[in-house]
mmCIF file of C-alpha atoms in Angstrom:
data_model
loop_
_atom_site.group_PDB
_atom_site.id
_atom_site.type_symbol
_atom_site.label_atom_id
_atom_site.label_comp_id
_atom_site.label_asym_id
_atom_site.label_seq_id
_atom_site.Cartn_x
_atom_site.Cartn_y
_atom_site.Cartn_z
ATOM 1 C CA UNK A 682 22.488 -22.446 213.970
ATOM 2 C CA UNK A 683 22.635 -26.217 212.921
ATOM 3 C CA UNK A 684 19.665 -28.510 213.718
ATOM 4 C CA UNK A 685 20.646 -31.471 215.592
ATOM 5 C CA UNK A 686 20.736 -34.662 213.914
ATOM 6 C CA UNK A 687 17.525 -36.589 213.633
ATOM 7 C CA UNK A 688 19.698 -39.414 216.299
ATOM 8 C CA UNK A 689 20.486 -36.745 218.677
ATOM 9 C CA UNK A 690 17.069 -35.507 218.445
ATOM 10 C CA UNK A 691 15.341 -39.400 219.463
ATOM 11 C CA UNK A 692 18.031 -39.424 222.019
ATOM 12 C CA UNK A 693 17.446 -35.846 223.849
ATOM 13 C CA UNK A 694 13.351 -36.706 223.115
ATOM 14 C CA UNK A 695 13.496 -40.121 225.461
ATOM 15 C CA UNK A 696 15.331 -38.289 228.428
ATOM 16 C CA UNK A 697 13.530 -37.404 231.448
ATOM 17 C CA UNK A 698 12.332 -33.092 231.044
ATOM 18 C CA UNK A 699 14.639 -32.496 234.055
ATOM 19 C CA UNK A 700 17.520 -33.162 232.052
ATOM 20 C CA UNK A 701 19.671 -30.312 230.331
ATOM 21 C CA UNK A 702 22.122 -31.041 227.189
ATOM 22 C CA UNK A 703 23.866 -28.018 227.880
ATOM 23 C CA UNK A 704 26.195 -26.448 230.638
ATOM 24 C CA UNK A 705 23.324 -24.435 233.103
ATOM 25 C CA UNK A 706 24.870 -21.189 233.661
ATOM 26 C CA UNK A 707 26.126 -20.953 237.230
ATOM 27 C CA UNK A 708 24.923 -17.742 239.493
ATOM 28 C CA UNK A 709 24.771 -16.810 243.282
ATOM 29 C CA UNK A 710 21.692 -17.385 244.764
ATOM 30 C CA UNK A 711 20.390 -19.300 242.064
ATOM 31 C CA UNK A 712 17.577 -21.231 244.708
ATOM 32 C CA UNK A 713 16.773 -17.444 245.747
ATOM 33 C CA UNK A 714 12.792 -18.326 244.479
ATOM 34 C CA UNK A 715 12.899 -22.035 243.901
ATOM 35 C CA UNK A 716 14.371 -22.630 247.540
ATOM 36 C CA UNK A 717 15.001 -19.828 249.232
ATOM 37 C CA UNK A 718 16.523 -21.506 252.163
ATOM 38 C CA UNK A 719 18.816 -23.719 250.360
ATOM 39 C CA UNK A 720 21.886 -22.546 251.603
ATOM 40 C CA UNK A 721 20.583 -22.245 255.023
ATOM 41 C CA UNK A 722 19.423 -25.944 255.232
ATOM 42 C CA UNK A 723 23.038 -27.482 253.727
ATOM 43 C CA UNK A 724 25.182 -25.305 256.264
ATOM 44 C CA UNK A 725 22.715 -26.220 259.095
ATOM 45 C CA UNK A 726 22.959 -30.031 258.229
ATOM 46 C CA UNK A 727 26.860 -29.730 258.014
ATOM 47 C CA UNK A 728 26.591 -28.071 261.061
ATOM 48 C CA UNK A 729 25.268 -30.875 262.704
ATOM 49 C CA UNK A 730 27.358 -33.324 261.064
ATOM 50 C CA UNK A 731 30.629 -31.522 262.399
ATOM 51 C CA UNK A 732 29.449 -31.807 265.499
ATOM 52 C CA UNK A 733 28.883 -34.855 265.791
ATOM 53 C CA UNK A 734 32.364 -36.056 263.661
ATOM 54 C CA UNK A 735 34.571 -33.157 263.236
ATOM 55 C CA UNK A 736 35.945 -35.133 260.473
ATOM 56 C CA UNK A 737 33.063 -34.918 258.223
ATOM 57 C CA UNK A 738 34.124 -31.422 257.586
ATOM 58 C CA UNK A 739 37.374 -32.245 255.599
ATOM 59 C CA UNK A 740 35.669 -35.555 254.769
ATOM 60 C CA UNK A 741 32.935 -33.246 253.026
ATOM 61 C CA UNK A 742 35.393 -30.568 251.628
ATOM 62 C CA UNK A 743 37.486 -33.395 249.479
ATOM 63 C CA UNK A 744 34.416 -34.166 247.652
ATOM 64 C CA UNK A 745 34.406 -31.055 245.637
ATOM 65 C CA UNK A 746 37.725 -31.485 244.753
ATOM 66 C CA UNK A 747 37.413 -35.212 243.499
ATOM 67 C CA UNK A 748 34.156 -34.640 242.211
ATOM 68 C CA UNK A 749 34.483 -31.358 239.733
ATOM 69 C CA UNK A 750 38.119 -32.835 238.239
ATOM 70 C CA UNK A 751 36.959 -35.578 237.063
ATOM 71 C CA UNK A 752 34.511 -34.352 233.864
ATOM 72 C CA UNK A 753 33.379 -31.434 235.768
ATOM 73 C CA UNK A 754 31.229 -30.259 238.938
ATOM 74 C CA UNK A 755 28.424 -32.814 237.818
ATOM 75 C CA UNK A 756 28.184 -35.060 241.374
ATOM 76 C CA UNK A 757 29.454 -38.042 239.681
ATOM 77 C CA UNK A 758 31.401 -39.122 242.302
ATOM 78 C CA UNK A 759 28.031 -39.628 244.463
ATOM 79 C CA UNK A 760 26.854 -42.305 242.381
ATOM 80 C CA UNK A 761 27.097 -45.986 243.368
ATOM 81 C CA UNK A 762 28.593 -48.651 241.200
ATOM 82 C CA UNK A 763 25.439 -50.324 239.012
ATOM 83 C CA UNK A 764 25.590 -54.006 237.217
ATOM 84 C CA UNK A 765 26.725 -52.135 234.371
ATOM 85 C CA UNK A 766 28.472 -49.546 235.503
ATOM 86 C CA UNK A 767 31.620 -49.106 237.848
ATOM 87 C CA UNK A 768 31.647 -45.478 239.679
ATOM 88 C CA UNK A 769 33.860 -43.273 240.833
ATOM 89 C CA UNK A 770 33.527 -44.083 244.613
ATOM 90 C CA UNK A 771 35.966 -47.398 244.196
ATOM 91 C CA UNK A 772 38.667 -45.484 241.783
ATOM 92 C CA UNK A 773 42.055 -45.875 243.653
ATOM 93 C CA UNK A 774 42.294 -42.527 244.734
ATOM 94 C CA UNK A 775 38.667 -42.758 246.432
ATOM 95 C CA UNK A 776 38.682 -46.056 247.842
ATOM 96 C CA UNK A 777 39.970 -45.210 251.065
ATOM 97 C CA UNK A 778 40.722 -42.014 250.686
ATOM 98 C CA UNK A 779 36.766 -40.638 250.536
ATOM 99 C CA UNK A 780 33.998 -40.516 253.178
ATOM 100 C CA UNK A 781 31.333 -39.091 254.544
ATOM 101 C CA UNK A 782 28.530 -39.549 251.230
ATOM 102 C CA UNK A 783 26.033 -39.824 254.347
ATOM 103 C CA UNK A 784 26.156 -36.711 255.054
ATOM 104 C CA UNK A 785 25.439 -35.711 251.775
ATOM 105 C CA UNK A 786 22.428 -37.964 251.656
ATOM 106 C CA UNK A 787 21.271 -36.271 254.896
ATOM 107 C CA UNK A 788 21.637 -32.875 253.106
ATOM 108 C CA UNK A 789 19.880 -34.039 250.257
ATOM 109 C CA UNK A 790 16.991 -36.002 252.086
ATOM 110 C CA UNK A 791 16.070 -32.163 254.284
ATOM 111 C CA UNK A 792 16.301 -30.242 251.102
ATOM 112 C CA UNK A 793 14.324 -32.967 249.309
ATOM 113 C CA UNK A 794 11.381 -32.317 251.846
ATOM 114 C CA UNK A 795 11.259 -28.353 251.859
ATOM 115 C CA UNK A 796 11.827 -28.248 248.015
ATOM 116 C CA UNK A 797 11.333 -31.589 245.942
ATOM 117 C CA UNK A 798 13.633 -32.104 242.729
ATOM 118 C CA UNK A 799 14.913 -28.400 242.738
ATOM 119 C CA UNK A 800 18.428 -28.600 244.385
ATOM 120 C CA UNK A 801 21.285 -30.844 242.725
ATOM 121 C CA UNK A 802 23.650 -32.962 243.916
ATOM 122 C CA UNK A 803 26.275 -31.220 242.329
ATOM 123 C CA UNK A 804 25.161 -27.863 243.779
ATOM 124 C CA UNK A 805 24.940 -29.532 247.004
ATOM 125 C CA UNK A 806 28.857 -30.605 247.184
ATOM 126 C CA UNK A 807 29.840 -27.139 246.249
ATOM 127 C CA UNK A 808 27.651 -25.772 249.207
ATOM 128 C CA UNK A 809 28.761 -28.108 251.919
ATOM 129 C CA UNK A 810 32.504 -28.043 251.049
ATOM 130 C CA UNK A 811 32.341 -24.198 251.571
ATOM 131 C CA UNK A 812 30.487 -24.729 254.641
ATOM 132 C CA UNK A 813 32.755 -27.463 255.790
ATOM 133 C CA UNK A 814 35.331 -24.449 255.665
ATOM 134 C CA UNK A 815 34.077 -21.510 257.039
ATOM 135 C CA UNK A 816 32.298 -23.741 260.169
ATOM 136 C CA UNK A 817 36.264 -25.247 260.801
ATOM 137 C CA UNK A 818 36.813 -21.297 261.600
ATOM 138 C CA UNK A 819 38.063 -20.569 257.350
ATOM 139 C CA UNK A 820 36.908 -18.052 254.838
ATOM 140 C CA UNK A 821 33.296 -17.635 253.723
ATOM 141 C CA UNK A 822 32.253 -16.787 250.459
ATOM 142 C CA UNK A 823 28.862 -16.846 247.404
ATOM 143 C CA UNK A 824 29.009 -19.747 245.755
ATOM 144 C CA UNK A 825 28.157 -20.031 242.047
ATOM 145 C CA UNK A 826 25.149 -22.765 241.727
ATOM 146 C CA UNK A 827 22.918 -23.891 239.123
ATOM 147 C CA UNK A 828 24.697 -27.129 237.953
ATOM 148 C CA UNK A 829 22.851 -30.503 237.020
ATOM 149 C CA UNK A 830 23.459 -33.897 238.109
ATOM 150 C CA UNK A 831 25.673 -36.128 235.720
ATOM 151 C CA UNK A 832 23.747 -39.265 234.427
ATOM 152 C CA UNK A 833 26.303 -41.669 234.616
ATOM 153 C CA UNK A 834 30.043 -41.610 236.372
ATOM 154 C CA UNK A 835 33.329 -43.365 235.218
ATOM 155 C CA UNK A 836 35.879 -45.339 237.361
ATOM 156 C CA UNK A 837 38.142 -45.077 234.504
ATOM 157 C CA UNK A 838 38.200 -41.415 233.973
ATOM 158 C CA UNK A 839 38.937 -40.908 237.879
ATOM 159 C CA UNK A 840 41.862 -43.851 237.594
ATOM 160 C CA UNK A 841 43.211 -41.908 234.799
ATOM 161 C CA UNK A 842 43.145 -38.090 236.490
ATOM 162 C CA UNK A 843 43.206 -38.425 240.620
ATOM 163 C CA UNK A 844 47.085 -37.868 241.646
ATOM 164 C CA UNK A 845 48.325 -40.462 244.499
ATOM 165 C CA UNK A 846 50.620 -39.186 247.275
ATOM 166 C CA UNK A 847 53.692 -39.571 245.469
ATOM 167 C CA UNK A 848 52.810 -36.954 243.532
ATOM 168 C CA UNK A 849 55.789 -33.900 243.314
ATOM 169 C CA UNK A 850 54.948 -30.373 242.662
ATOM 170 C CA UNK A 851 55.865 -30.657 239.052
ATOM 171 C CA UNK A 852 53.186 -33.401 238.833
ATOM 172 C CA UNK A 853 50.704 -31.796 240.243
ATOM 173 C CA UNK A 854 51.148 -28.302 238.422
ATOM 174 C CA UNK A 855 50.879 -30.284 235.037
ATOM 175 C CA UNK A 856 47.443 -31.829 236.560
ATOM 176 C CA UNK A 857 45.967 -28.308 237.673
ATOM 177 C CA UNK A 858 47.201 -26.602 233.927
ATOM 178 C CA UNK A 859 45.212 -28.998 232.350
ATOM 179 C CA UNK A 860 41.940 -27.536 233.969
ATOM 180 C CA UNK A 861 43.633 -24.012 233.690
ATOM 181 C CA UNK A 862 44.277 -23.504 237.296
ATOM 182 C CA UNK A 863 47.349 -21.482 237.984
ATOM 183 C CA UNK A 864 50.482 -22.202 240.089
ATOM 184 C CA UNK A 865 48.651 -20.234 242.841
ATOM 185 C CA UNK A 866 45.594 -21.942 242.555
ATOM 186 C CA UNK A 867 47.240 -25.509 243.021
ATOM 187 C CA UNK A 868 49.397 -24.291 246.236
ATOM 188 C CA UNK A 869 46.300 -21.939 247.118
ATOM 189 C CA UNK A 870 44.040 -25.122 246.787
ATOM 190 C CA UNK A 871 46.559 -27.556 248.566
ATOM 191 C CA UNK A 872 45.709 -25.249 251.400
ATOM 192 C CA UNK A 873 42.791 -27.390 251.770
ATOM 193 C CA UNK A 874 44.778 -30.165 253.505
ATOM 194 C CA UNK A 875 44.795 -27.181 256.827
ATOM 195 C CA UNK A 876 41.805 -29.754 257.807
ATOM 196 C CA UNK A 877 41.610 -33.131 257.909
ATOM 197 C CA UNK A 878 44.038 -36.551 258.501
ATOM 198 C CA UNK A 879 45.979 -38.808 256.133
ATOM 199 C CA UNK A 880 46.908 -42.851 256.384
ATOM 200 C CA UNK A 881 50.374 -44.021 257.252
ATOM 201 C CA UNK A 882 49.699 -46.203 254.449
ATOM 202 C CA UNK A 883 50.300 -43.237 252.271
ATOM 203 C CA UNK A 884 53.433 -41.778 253.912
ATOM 204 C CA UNK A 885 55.494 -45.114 255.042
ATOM 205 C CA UNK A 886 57.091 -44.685 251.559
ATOM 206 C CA UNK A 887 58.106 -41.256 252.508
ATOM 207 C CA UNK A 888 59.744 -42.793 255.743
ATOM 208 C CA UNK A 889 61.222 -45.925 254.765
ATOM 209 C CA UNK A 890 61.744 -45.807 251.120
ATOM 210 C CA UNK A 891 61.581 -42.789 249.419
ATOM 211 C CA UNK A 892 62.275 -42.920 245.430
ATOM 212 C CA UNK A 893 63.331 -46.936 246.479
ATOM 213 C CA UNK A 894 66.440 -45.712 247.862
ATOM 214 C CA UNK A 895 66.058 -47.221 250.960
ATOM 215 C CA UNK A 896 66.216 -44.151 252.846
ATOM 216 C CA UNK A 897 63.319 -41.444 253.804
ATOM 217 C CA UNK A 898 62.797 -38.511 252.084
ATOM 218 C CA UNK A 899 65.314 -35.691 253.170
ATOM 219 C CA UNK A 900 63.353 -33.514 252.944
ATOM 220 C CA UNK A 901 61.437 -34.032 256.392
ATOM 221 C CA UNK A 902 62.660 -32.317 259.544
ATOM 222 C CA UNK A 903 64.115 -34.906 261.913
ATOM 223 C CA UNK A 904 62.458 -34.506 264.685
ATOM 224 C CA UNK A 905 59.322 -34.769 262.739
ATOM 225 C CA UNK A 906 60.294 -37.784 260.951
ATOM 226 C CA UNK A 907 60.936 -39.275 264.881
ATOM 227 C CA UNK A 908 57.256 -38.718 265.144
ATOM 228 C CA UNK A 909 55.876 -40.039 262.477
ATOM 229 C CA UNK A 910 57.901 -42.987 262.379
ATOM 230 C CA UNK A 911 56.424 -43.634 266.136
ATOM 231 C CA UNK A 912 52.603 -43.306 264.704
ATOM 232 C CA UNK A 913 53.927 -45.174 261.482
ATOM 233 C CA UNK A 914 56.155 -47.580 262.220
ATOM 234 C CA UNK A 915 57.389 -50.228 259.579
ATOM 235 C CA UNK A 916 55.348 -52.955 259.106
ATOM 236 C CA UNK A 917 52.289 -51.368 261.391
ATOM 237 C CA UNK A 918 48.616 -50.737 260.744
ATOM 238 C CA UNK A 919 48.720 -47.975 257.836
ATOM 239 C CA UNK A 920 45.106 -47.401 259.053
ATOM 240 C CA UNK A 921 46.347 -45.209 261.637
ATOM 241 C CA UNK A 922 45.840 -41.720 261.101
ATOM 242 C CA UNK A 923 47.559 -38.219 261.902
ATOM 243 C CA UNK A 924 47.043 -34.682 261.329
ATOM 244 C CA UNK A 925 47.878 -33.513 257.724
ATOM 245 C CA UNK A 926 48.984 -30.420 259.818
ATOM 246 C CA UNK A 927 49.483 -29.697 263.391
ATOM 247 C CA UNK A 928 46.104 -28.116 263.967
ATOM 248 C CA UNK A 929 44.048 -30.623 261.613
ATOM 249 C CA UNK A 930 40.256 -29.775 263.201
ATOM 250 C CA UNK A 931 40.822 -25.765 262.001
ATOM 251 C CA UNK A 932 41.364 -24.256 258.961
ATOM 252 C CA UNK A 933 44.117 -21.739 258.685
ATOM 253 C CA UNK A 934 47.611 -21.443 257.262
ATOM 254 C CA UNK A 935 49.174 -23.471 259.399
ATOM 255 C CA UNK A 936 49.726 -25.828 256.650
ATOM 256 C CA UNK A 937 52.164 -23.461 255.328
ATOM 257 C CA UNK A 938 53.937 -23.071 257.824
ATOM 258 C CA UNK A 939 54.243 -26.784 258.262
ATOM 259 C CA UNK A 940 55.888 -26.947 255.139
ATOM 260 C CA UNK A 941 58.424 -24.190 255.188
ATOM 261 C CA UNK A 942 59.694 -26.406 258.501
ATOM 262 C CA UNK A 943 59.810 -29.650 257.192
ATOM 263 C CA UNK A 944 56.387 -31.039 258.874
ATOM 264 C CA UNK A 945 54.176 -32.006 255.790
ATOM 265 C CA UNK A 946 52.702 -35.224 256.524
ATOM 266 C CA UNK A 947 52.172 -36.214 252.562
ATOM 267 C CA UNK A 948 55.218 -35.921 250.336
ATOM 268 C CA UNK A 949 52.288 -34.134 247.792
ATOM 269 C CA UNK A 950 52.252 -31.494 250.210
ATOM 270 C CA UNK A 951 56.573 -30.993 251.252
ATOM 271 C CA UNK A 952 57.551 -31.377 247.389
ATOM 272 C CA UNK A 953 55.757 -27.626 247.229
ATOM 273 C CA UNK A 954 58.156 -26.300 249.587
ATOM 274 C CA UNK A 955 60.803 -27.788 247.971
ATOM 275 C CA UNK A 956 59.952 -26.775 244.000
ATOM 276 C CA UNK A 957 61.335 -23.379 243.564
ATOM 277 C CA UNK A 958 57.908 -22.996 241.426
ATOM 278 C CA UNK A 959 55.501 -23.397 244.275
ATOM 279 C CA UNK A 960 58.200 -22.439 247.263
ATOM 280 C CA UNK A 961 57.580 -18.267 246.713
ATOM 281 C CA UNK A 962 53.467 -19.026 247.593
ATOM 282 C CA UNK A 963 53.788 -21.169 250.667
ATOM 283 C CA UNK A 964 56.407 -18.876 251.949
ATOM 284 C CA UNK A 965 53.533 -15.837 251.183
ATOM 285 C CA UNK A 966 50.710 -18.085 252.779
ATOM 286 C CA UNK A 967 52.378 -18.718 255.530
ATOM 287 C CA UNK A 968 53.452 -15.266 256.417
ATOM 288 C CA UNK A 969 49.872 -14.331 255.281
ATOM 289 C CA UNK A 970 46.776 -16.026 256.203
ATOM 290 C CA UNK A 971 44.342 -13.331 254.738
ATOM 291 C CA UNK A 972 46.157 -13.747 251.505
ATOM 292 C CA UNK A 973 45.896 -17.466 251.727
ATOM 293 C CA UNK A 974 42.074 -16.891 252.327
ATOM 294 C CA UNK A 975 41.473 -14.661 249.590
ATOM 295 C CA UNK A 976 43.568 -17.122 247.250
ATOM 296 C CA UNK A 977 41.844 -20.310 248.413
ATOM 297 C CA UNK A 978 38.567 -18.811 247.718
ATOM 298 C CA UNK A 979 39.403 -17.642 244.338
ATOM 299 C CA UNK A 980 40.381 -21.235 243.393
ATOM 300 C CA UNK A 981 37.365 -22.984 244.662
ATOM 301 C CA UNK A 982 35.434 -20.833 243.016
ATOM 302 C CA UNK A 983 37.547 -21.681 239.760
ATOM 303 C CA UNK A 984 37.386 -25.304 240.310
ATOM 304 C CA UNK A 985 33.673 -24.993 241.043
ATOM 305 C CA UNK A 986 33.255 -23.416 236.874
ATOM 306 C CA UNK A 987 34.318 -26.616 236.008
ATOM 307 C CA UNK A 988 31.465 -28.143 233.723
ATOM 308 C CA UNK A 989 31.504 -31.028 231.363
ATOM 309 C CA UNK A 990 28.405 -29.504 229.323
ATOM 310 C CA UNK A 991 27.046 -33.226 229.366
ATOM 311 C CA UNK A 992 23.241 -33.672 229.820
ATOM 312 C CA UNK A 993 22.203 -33.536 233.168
ATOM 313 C CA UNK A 994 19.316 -33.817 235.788
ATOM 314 C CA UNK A 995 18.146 -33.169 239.054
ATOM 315 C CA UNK A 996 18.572 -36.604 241.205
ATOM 316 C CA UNK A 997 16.432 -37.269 243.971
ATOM 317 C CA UNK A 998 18.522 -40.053 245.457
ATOM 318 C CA UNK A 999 22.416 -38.371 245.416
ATOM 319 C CA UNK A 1000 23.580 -42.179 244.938
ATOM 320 C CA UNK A 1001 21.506 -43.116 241.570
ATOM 321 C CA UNK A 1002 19.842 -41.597 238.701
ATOM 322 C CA UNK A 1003 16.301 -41.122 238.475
ATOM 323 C CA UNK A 1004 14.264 -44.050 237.808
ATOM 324 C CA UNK A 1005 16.587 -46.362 238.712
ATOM 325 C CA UNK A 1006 16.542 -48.135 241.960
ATOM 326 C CA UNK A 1007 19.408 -48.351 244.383
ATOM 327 C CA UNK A 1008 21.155 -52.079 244.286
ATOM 328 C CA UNK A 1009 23.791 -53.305 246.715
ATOM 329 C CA UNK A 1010 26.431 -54.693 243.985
ATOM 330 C CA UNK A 1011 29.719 -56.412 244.658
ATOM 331 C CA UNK A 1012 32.834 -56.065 242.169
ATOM 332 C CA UNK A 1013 35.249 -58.263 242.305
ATOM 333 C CA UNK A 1014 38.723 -57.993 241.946
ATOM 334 C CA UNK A 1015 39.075 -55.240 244.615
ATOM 335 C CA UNK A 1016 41.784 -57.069 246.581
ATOM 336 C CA UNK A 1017 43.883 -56.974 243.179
ATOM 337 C CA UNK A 1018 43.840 -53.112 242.871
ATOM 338 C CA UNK A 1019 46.465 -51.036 244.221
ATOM 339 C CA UNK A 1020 44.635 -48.648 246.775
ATOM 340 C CA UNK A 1021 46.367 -45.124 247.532
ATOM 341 C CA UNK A 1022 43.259 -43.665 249.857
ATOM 342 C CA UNK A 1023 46.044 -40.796 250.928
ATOM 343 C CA UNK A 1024 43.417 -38.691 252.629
ATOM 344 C CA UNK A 1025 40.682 -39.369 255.093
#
């Protein structure tokens, strides 16, 4: 093997010991000895939280997803922005898109007191988004854990990967290829939209204006499209939320079926009905919820090996690296950014 060069070496000798320069391999029960009742304390927490917003639990579940794509499962995407440093919280597909980091700080504040600077952040995303899943009546499943916390995030990198809601099928399959996720793992994975609401801000193109024809997209059943343009009309508060399916609070393949009728609330989510690449696995999901279980856990578990193999550590505070204090900055320029925030 090749020593490091003497640079690397002053660099990896002034980090904190808790950091690791390489990828930590990822196991089930990794906290078995270290914090035995890891797993117990996140889904209790989430628990909690669900109960007392039953939003947090999609809220919670789109943070693994917009964490591990951008440079890997490292809980980037927890970090707040810095004087020198813009995070990925304020990226324009997190903006308004992305909530719920409080309960991830309540999380990590109870695991915190029963084991000090064992669990990650990183670990602890993976945890609550399957947690947020099986407690909105979905699949349960071992999650693979051992990762470490990323030292720094990038608004940049999540500009450059995070799809908006115009996003088509063939769009997003070119996204998911370039992490190796299948076909099926992108429509399996889309599955995750069975919970939670979206903005009319990101649909009123869909209804009004689709491809700047003037027209809506044809591809939305007309009674449906009565609907939405009565929650969304044109011109009206695109802060207004509906159901990214018709049973938004539980998660099962009603999604699917959505789709296959002409009711997908994003145009992200129709256009996989309407690809003849993604059309055979909605029609399959939703004839077949156990299949679309046993698929949607097979991709989170494939998005969840994501790993940069940057150094790492274990944060104490989810929202800043050790040793550095937390700092209420304000970036300007925010009102000149186009904001998608297609999820909530």
């Amino acid at each position: 093997m090749c020593p490091l060069p003497p640079f690397l070496l002053l660099l990896l000798s002034s980090l904190p010991i808790t950091i690791s320069a390489v990828a930590p391999p990822l196991v089930p029960e990794y906290y078995a000895k270290s914090c035995p009742n890891a797993e117990l304390i996140v889904r209790d927490v989430m628990k909690n939280a669900m109960a007392r917003e039953p939003r947090s639990g999609a809220s919670v579940m789109r943070l693994q997803f917009h964490d591990c794509f951008v440079n890997g499962c490292d809980g980037s995407l927890l970090l707040d922005d810095t004087p020198t440093m813009l995070g990925e919280k304020l990226s324009l597909s997190n903006i308004n898109s992305l909530r719920s980091y409080e309960v991830v700080d309540e999380i990590k504040e109870a695991l915190e007191k029963a084991c000090p600077r064992t669990v990650s952040c990183a670990d602890i995303i993976i945890m609550a988004s399957r947690d947020a899943v099986f407690l909105s009546g979905g699949p349960n499943w071992d999650v693979k854990l051992g990762r470490k916390d990323s030292l720094t995030a990038s608004q940049e990198d999540a500009d450059d990967i995070m799809p908006s809601p115009r996003a088509n099928a063939s769009m997003l399959i070119d996204l998911f290829a370039r992490f190796d996720l299948s076909v099926k793992d992108l429509v399996a994975l889309s599955g995750s939209h069975s919970i939670g609401k979206g903005r009319c801000f990101s649909i009123v193109f869909r209804l009004y204006n689709q491809s700047g024809t003037g027209r809506p997209d044809p591809t939305i059943e007309p009674r449906f499209r009565q609907k939405l343009d009565k929650l969304c009309p044109l011109g009206g508060d695109g802060n207004v939320t509906g159901g990214l399916d018709f049973t938004p609070q539980v998660f099962d393949n009603q999604y699917f079926k959505d789709l296959v009728n002409g009711h997908g609330f994003l145009n992200s989510d129709e256009s996989l009905f309407s690809f003849w690449k993604t059309r055979p696995y909605v029609q399959r999901y939703s004839e077949d919820e156990s299949e679309f279980f046993r698929d949607f856990v097979e991709g989170m578990i494939k998005l969840g090996d994501l790993q940069s193999g940057r150094p790492g550590e274990i944060r104490r505070n989810c929202r800043v690296v050790n040793g550095r204090p937390p700092v209420d900055v304000v970036v300007g320029g925010l009102r000149d950014r186009k904001i998608f925030g297609f999820e909530t």
